[in-house]
Coordinates of C-alpha atoms and ligand atoms in Angstrom, one line a residue:
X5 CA 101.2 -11.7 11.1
X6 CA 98.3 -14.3 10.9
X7 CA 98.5 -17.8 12.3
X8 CA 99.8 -19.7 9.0
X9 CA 100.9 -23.1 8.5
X10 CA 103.0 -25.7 5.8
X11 CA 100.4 -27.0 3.6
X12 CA 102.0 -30.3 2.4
X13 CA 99.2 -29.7 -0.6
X14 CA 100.3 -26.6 -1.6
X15 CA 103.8 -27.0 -0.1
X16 CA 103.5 -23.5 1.3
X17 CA 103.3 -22.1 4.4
X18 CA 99.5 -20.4 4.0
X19 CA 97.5 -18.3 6.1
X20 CA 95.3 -20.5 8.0
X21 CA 91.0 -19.4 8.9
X22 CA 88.9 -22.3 9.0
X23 CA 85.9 -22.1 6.4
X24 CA 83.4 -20.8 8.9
X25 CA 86.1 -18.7 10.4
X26 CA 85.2 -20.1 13.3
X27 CA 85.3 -23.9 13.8
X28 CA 88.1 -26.2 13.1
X29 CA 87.1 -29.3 11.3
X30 CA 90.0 -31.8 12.1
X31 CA 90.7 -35.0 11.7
X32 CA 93.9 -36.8 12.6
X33 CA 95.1 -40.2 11.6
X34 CA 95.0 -41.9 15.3
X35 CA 96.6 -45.5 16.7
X36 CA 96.5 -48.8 14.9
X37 CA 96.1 -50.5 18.4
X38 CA 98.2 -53.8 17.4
X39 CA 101.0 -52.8 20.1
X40 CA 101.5 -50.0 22.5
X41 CA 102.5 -47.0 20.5
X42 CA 106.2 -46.0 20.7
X43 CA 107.4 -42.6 21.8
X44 CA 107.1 -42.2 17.5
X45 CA 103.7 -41.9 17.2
X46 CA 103.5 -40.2 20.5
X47 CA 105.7 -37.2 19.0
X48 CA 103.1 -37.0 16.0
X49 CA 100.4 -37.2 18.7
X50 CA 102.0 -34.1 20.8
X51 CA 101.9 -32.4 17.7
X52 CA 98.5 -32.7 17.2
X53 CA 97.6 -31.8 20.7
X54 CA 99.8 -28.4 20.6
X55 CA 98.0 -27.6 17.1
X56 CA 94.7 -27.9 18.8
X57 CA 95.7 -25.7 21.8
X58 CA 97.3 -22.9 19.7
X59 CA 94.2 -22.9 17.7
X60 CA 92.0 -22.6 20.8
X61 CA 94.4 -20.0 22.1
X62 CA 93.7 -18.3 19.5
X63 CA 90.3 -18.2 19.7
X64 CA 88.6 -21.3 17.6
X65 CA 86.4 -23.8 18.2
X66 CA 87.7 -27.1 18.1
X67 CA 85.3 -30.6 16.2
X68 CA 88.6 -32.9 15.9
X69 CA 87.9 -36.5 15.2
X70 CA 90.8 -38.9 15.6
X71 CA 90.2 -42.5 14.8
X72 CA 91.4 -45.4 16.4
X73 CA 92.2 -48.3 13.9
X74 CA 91.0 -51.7 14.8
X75 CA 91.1 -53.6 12.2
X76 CA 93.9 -53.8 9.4
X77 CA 96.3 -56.8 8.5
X78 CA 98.6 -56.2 11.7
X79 CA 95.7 -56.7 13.7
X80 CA 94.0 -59.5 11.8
X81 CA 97.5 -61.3 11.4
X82 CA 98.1 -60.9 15.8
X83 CA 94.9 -61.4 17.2
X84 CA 94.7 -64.7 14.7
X85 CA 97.9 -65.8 16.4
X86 CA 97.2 -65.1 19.6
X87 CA 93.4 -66.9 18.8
X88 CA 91.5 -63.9 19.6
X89 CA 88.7 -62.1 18.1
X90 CA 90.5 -58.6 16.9
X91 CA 87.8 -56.8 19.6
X92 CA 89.7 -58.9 22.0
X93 CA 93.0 -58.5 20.9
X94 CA 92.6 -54.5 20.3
X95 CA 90.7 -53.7 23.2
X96 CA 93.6 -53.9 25.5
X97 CA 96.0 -51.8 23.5
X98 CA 93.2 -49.1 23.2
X99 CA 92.8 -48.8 27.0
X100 CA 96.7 -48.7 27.0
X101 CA 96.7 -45.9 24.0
X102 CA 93.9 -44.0 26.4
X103 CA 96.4 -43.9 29.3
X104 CA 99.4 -42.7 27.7
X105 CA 97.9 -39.9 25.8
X106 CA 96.6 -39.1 29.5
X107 CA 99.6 -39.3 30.9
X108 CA 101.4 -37.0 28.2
X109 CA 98.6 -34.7 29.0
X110 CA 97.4 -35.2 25.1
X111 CA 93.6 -33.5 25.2
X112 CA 90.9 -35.7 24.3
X113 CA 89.6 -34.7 20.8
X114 CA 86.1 -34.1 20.6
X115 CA 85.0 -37.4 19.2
X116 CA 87.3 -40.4 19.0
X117 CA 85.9 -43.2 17.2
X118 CA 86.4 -47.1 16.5
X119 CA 86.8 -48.2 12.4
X120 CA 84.9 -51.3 13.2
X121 CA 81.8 -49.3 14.2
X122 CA 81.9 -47.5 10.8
X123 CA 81.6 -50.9 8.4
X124 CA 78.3 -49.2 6.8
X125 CA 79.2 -45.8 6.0
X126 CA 82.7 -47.4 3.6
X127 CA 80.3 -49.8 2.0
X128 CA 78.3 -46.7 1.5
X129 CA 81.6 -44.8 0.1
X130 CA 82.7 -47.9 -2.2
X131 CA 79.2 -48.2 -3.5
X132 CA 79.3 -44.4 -4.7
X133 CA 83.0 -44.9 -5.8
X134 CA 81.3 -48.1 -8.2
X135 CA 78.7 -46.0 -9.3
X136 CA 80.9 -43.6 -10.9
X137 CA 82.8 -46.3 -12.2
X138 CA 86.1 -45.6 -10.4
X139 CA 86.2 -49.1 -9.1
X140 CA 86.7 -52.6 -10.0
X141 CA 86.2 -55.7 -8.9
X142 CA 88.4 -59.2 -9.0
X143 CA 88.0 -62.1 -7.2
X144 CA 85.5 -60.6 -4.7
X145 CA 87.5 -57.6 -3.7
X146 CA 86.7 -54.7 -4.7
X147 CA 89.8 -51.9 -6.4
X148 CA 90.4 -48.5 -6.7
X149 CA 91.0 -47.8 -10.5
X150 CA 93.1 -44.8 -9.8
X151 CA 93.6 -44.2 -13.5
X152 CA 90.3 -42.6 -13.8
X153 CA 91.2 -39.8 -11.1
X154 CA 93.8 -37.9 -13.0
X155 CA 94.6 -36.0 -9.9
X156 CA 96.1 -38.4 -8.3
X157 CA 99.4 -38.2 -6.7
X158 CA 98.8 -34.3 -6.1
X159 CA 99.4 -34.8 -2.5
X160 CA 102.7 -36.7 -2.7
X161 CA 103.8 -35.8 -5.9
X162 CA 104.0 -39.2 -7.1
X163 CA 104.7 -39.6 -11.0
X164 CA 101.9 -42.9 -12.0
X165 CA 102.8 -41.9 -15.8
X166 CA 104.5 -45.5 -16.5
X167 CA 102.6 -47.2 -14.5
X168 CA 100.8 -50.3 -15.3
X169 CA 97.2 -50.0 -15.5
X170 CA 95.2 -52.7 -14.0
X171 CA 98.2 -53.9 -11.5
X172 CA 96.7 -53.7 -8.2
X173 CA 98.0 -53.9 -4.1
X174 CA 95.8 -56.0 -1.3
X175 CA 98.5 -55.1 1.3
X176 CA 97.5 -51.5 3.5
X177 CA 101.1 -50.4 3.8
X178 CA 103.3 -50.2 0.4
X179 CA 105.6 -47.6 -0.9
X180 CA 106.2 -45.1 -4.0
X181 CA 107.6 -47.2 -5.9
X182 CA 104.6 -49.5 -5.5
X183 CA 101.7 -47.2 -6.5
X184 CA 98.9 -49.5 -8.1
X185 CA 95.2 -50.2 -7.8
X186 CA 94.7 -50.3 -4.1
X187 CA 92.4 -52.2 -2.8
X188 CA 89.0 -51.0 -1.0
X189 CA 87.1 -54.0 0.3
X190 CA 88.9 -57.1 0.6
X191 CA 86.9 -60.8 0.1
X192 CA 87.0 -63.0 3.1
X193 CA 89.6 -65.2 3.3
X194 CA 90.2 -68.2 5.2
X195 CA 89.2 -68.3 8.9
X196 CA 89.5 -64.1 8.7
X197 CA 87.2 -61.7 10.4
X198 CA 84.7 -60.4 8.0
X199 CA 81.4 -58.5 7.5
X200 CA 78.7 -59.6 5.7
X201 CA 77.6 -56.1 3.2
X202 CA 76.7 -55.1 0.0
X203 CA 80.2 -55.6 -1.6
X204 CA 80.0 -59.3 -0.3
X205 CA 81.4 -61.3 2.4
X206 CA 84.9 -59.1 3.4
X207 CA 86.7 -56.4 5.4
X208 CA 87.4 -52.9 4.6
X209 CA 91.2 -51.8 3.5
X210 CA 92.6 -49.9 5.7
X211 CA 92.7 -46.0 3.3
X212 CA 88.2 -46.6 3.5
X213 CA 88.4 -46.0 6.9
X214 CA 89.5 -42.9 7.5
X215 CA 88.0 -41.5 4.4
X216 CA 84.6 -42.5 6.0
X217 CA 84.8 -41.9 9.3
X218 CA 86.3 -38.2 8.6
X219 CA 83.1 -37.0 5.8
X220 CA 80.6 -39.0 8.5
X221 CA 81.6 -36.5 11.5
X222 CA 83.3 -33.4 9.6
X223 CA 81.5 -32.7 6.0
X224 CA 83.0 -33.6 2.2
X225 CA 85.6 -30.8 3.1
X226 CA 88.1 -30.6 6.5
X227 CA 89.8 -27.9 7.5
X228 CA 92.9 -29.5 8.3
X229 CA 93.8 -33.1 8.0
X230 CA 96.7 -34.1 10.0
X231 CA 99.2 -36.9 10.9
X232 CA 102.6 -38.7 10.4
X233 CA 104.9 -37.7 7.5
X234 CA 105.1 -41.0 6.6
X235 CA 101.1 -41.4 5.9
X236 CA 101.5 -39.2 2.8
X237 CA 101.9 -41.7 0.7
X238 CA 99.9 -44.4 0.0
X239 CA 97.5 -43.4 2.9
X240 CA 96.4 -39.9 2.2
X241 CA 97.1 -40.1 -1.4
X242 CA 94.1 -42.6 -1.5
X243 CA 91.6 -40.7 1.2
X244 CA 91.7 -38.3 -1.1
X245 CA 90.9 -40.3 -4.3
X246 CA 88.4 -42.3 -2.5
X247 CA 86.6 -38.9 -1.1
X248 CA 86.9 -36.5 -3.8
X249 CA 85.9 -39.3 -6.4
X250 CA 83.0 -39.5 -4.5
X251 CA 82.1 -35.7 -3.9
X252 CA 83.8 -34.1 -6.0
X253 CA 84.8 -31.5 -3.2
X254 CA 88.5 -31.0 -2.0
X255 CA 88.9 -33.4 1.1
X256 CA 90.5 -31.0 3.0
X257 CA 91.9 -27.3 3.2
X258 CA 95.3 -28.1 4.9
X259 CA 97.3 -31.2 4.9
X260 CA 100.0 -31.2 7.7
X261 CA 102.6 -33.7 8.3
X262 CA 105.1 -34.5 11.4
X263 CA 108.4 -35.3 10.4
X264 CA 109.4 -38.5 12.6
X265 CA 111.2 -38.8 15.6
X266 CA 114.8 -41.0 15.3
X267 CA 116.7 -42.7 18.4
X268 CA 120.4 -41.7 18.4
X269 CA 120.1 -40.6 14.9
X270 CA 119.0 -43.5 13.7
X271 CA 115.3 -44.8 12.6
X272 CA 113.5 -46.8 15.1
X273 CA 113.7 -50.4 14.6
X274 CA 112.7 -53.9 16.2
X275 CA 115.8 -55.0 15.4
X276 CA 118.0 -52.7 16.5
X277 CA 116.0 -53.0 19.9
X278 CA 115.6 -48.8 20.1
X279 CA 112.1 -48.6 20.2
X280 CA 110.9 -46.9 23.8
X281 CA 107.4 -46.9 24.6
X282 CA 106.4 -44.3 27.2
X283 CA 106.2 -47.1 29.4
X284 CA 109.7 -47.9 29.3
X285 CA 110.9 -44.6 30.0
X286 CA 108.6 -43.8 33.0
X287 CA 110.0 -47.2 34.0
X288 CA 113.4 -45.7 33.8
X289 CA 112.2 -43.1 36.0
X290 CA 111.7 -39.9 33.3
X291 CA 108.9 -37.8 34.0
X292 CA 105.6 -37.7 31.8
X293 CA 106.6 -33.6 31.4
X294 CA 109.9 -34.3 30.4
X295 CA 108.7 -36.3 28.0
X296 CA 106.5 -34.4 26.6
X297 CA 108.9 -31.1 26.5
X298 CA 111.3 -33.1 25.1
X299 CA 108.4 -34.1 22.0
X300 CA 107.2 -30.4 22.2
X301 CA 110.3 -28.6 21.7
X302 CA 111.5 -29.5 18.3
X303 CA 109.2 -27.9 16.0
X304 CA 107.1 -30.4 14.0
X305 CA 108.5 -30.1 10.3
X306 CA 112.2 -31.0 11.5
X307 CA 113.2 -34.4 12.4
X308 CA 113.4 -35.0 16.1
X309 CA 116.7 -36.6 17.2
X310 CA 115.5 -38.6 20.4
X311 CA 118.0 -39.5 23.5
X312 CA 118.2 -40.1 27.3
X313 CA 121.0 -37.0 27.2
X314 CA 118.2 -34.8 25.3
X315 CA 115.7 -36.3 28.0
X316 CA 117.4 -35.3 31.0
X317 CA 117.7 -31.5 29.6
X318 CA 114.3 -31.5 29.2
X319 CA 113.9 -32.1 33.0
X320 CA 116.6 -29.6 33.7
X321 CA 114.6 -27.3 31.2
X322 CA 111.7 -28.0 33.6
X323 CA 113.2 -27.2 36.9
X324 CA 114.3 -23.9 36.1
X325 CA 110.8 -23.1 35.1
X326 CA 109.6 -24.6 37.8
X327 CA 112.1 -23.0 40.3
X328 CA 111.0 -19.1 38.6
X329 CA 107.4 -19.7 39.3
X330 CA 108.2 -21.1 42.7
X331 CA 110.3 -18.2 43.6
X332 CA 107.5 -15.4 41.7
X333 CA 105.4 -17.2 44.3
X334 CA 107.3 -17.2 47.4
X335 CA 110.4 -14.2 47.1
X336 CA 109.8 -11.0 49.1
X337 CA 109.4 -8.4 46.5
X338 CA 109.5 -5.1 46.8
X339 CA 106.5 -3.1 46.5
X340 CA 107.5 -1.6 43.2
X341 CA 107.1 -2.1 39.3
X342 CA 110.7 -2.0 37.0
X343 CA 109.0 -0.6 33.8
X344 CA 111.8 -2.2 31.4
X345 CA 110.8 -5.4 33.0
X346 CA 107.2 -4.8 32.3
X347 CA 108.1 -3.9 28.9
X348 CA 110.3 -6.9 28.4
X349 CA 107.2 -9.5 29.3
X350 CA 105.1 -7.7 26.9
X351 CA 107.7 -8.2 24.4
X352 CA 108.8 -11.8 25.1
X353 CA 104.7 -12.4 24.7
X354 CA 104.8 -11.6 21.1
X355 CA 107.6 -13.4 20.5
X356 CA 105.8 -16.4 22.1
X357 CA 102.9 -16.1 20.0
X358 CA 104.2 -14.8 16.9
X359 CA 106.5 -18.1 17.1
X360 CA 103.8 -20.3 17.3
X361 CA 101.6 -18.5 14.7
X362 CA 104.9 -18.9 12.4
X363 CA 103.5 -22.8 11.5
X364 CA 104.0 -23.6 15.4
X365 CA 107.7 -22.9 16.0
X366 CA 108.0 -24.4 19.5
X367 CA 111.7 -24.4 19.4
X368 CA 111.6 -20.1 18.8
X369 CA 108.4 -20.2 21.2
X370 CA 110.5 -21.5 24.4
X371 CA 113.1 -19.3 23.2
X372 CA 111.3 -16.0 24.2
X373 CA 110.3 -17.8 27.5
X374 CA 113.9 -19.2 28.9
X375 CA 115.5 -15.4 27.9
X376 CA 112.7 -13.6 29.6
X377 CA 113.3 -15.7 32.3
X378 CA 116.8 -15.5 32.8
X379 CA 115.9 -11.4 32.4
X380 CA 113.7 -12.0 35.3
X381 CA 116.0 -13.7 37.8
X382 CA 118.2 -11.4 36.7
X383 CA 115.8 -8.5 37.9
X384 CA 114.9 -10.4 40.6
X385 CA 118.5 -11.2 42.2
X386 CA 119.0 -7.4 42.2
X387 CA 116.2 -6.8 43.9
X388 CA 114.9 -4.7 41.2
X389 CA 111.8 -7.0 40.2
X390 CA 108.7 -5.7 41.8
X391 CA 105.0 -6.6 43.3
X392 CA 103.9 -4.8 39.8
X393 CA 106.2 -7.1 37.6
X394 CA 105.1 -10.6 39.1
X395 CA 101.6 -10.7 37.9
X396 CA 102.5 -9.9 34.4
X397 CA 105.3 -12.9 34.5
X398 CA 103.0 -15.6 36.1
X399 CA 100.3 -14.8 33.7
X400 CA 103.0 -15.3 30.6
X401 CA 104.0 -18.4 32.2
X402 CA 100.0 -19.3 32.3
X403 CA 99.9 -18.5 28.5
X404 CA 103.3 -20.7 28.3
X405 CA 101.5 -23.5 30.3
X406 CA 98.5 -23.3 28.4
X407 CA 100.0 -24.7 25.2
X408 CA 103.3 -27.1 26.6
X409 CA 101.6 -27.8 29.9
X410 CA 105.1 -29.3 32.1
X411 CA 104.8 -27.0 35.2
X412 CA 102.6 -28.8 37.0
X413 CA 104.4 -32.3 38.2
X414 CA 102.8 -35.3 38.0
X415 CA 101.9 -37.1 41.4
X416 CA 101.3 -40.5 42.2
X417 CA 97.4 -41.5 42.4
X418 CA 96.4 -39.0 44.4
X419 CA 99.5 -38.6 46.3
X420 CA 101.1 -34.7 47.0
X421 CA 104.7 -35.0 45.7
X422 CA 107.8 -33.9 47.9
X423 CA 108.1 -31.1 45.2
X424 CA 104.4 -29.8 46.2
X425 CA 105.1 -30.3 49.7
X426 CA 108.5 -28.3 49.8
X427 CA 107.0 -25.7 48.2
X428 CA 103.7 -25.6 50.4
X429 CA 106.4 -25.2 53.4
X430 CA 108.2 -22.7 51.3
X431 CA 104.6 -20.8 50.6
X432 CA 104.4 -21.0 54.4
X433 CA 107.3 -19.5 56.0
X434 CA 107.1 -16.8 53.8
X435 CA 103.7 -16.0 54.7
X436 CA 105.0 -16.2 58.6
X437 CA 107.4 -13.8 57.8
X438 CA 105.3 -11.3 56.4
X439 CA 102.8 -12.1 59.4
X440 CA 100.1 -13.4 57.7
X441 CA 99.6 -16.1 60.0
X442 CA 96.3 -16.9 58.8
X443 CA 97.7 -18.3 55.3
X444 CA 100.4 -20.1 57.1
X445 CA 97.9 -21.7 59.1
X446 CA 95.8 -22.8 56.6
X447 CA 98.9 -24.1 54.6
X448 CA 99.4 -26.9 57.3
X449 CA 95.5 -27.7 57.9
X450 CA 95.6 -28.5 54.2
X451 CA 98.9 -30.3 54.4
X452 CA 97.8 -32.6 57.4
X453 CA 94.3 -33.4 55.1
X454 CA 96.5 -34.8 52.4
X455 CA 98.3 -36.9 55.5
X456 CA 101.5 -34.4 55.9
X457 CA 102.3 -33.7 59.6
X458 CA 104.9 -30.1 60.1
X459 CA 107.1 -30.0 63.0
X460 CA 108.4 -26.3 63.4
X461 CA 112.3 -26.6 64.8
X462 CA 115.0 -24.7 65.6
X463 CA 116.7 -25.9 62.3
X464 CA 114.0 -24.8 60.5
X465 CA 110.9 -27.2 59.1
X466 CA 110.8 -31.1 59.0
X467 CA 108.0 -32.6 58.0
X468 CA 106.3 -36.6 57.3
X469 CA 103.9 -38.2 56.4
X470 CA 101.4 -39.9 58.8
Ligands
LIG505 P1 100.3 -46.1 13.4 O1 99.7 -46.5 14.8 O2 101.4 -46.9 12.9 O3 99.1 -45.9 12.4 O4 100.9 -44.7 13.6 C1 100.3 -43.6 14.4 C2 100.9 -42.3 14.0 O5 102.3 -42.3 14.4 C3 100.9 -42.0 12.5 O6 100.5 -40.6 12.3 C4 102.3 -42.2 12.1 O7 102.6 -41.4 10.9 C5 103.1 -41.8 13.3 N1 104.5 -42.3 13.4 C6 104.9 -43.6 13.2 N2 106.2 -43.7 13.4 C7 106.7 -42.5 13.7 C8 108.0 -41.9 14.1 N3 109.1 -42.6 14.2 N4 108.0 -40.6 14.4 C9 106.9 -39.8 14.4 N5 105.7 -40.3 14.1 C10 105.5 -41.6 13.7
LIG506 ZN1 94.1 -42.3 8.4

């Protein structure tokens, strides 16, 4: 079957081809850089990155635009207490944002791109919005009237039957039971940051932003439009008032939402002092792979139950991948094929890929992987797994690699790991033993480059670094 996904629109799961049949056209919700973003947003942000491999997997073209918020009342209400300039106060969280996507191995989207470099092209959005008389104005702000778009609430199935027409919400962030006028351009106020536009002294609301910046890169209508489950509503209620009332169009094809993570079953909370940034666990010593296995291997619709137990099962999870490909590598095999093992690959490949066709079920995906694995080093303890059987299993654990990307470890700037090394030495007397002295003499050239000196014994290989 076809790759298909939920579509919190439709609430389906619907084949998914992209207009063109070609390119994607995504954009996801991306970082309000007020803080350094919790291991919360960085599950939503996995997501999105194993959505855009599949799809490249299977054979699209990728124009994803993720924003980065830098200006909304968090921001404004911080950087004023800190007395900085919001460029000030955000730039720092957006360099720290930068580093732990790059450390979860999150791929860059294609264009990533600041609100506050975007000021024009809302004024331009709220000035069509006016024209077709779906705004208002009061006290130099500027309102959505969202009684004159009868669709909406299609997205979050929101009843706005009893509510009060004209009642209206300055604040970015409210809730269902909340639903009013929202506000598009707010008037200066006080000492607050502001641009000087059309609509008068003032700031954009926070809903503008992404409306703009996603019809400026991507077209009237996206593909898919992605991001936290808890941005149905109000946030992607109102981009799609504020850019179908302007075009008309449907905003986008596919709306699809991460369920949030939890801590120890409960939600994340200042107060209950539970929130983890990546930092904090790398500072516990957890791995960047564990990490993101552990964010990977829940599929995205179901809640995801974080702990440190969880954590360290994702790094024993690891391991025996890693061991498998390390022993593929490095065992003698014999110079045979075992067809049912050949067969069995073949198999536990469609599996893999039906699973994450099936609206990216990562938890079925690793399924297929850990039991052909455990097949393997079942074959391979026998001796039955042959020469003919290895390259068909290291290229499944590419394609496996390709999407959850935790094989390879994570070294120290610049630095080969012990792992790498051991393995290297592994790689080596292997090589001695089936003669090829050449290999293992190249193995410790390029050890000593990286600063590793080998010292053959009687006990076998020691080695340190110089
Ligand atoms: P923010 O920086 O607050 O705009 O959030 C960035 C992304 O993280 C949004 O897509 C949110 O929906 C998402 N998010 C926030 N909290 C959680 C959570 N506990 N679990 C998963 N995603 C979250
Ligand atoms: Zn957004």
């Amino acid at each position: 079957m076809a790759l298909r996904f939920y579509n919190t629109l439709t609430q389906s799961v619907d084949a998914f081809v992209p207009a063109d049949g070609r390119t994607v056209r995504m954009y996801t919700c991306g970082p309000t850089v007020y803080n350094y973003v919790h291991i919360g947003n960085l599950r939503t942000f996995t997501f999105q990155d194993l959505l855009r491999r599949w799809l490249a997997a299977r054979g699209l073209v990728l124009d994803h635009v993720m924003n980065i918020t830098d200006v909304d009342d968090k921001i404004i209400r911080k950087a004023m207490e800190q007395g900085k300039t919001i460029t000030e106060y955000t730039a720092a969280y957006e360099k720290a944002f930068l580093e732990d996507a790059a450390t979860l191995r999150l791929q860059r989207p294609e264009r990533l791109v600041r609100a506050t470099e975007h000021i024009p092209a809302m004024v331009d959005i709220i000035e069509g919005l006016k024209q077709r008389g779906l705004t208002y104005e009061s006290e130099g702000s500027t309102y959505y009237r969202i009684s004159r778009f009868p669709e909406y609430g299609k997205l979050s199935r929101i009843d706005v039957g009893g509510m009060r027409a004209g009642a209206r919400v300055d604040v970015d962030e409210y809730d269902k039971d909340n639903a009013r006028d929202f506000v598009l351009w707010k008037a200066r106020k006080d000492d607050e940051p502001y641009w000087d536009t059309a609509l008068g002294a003032g700031r954009p609301g926070w809903h503008i932003e992404c409306s703009a910046m996603a019809m400026q890169y991507l077209g009237s209508t996206l593909d898919i439009h992605a991001g936290g489950i808890d941005l149905t509503f109000p946030h992607h209620e109102n981009e799609i008032a504020q850019s179908e009332g302007l075009t008309g169009q449907p905003f986008a094809r596919f709306w699809m939402h991460s369920e949030h993570l939890i801590i120890d079953q409960t939600k994340m909370s200042k107060s209950l002092g539970n929130i983890y940034t990546l930092r904090d666990l790398l500072a516990m010593g957890y791995t960047p792979e564990a990490i993101r296995y552990l964010l990977a291997s829940v599929p995205y619709r179901k809640k995801l139950n974080f702990t440190l137990d969880a954590l360290a099962a994702a790094s024993a999870s690891i391991d025996r991948l890693r061991s498998f490909k390390l022993r593929l590598e490095t065992d003698r095999l014999p110079d045979s094929t075992q067809a049912g093992l050949l067969e069995r690959t073949a198999e536990a490949l469609r599996q893999f890929e039906e699973a994450l066709d099936d609206d990216l079920n990562t938890a079925e995906a690793l399924g297929a992987v850990f039991e052909l694995v455990r097949d393997a080093n079942t074959g391979m303890d026998a001796g039955e797994l042959g020469r003919g059987n290895a390259g068909p299993l290291a290229e499944f654990l590419a394609r496996f690699d390709a999407i959850f990307d935790v094989l390879r470890p994570t070294v120290a700037e610049g630095a080969i790991s012990d792992a790498e090394v051991d393995a290297l030495i592994a790689e080596r007397t292997q090589a001695k033993r089936s003669r090829d002295f050449q290999r293992a003499d190249a193995i410790r050239a390029g050890l000593l480059e990286k600063g590793v000196v080998l010292e053959d014994t009687k006990d076998g290989v020691r080695w340190k670094r110089k």
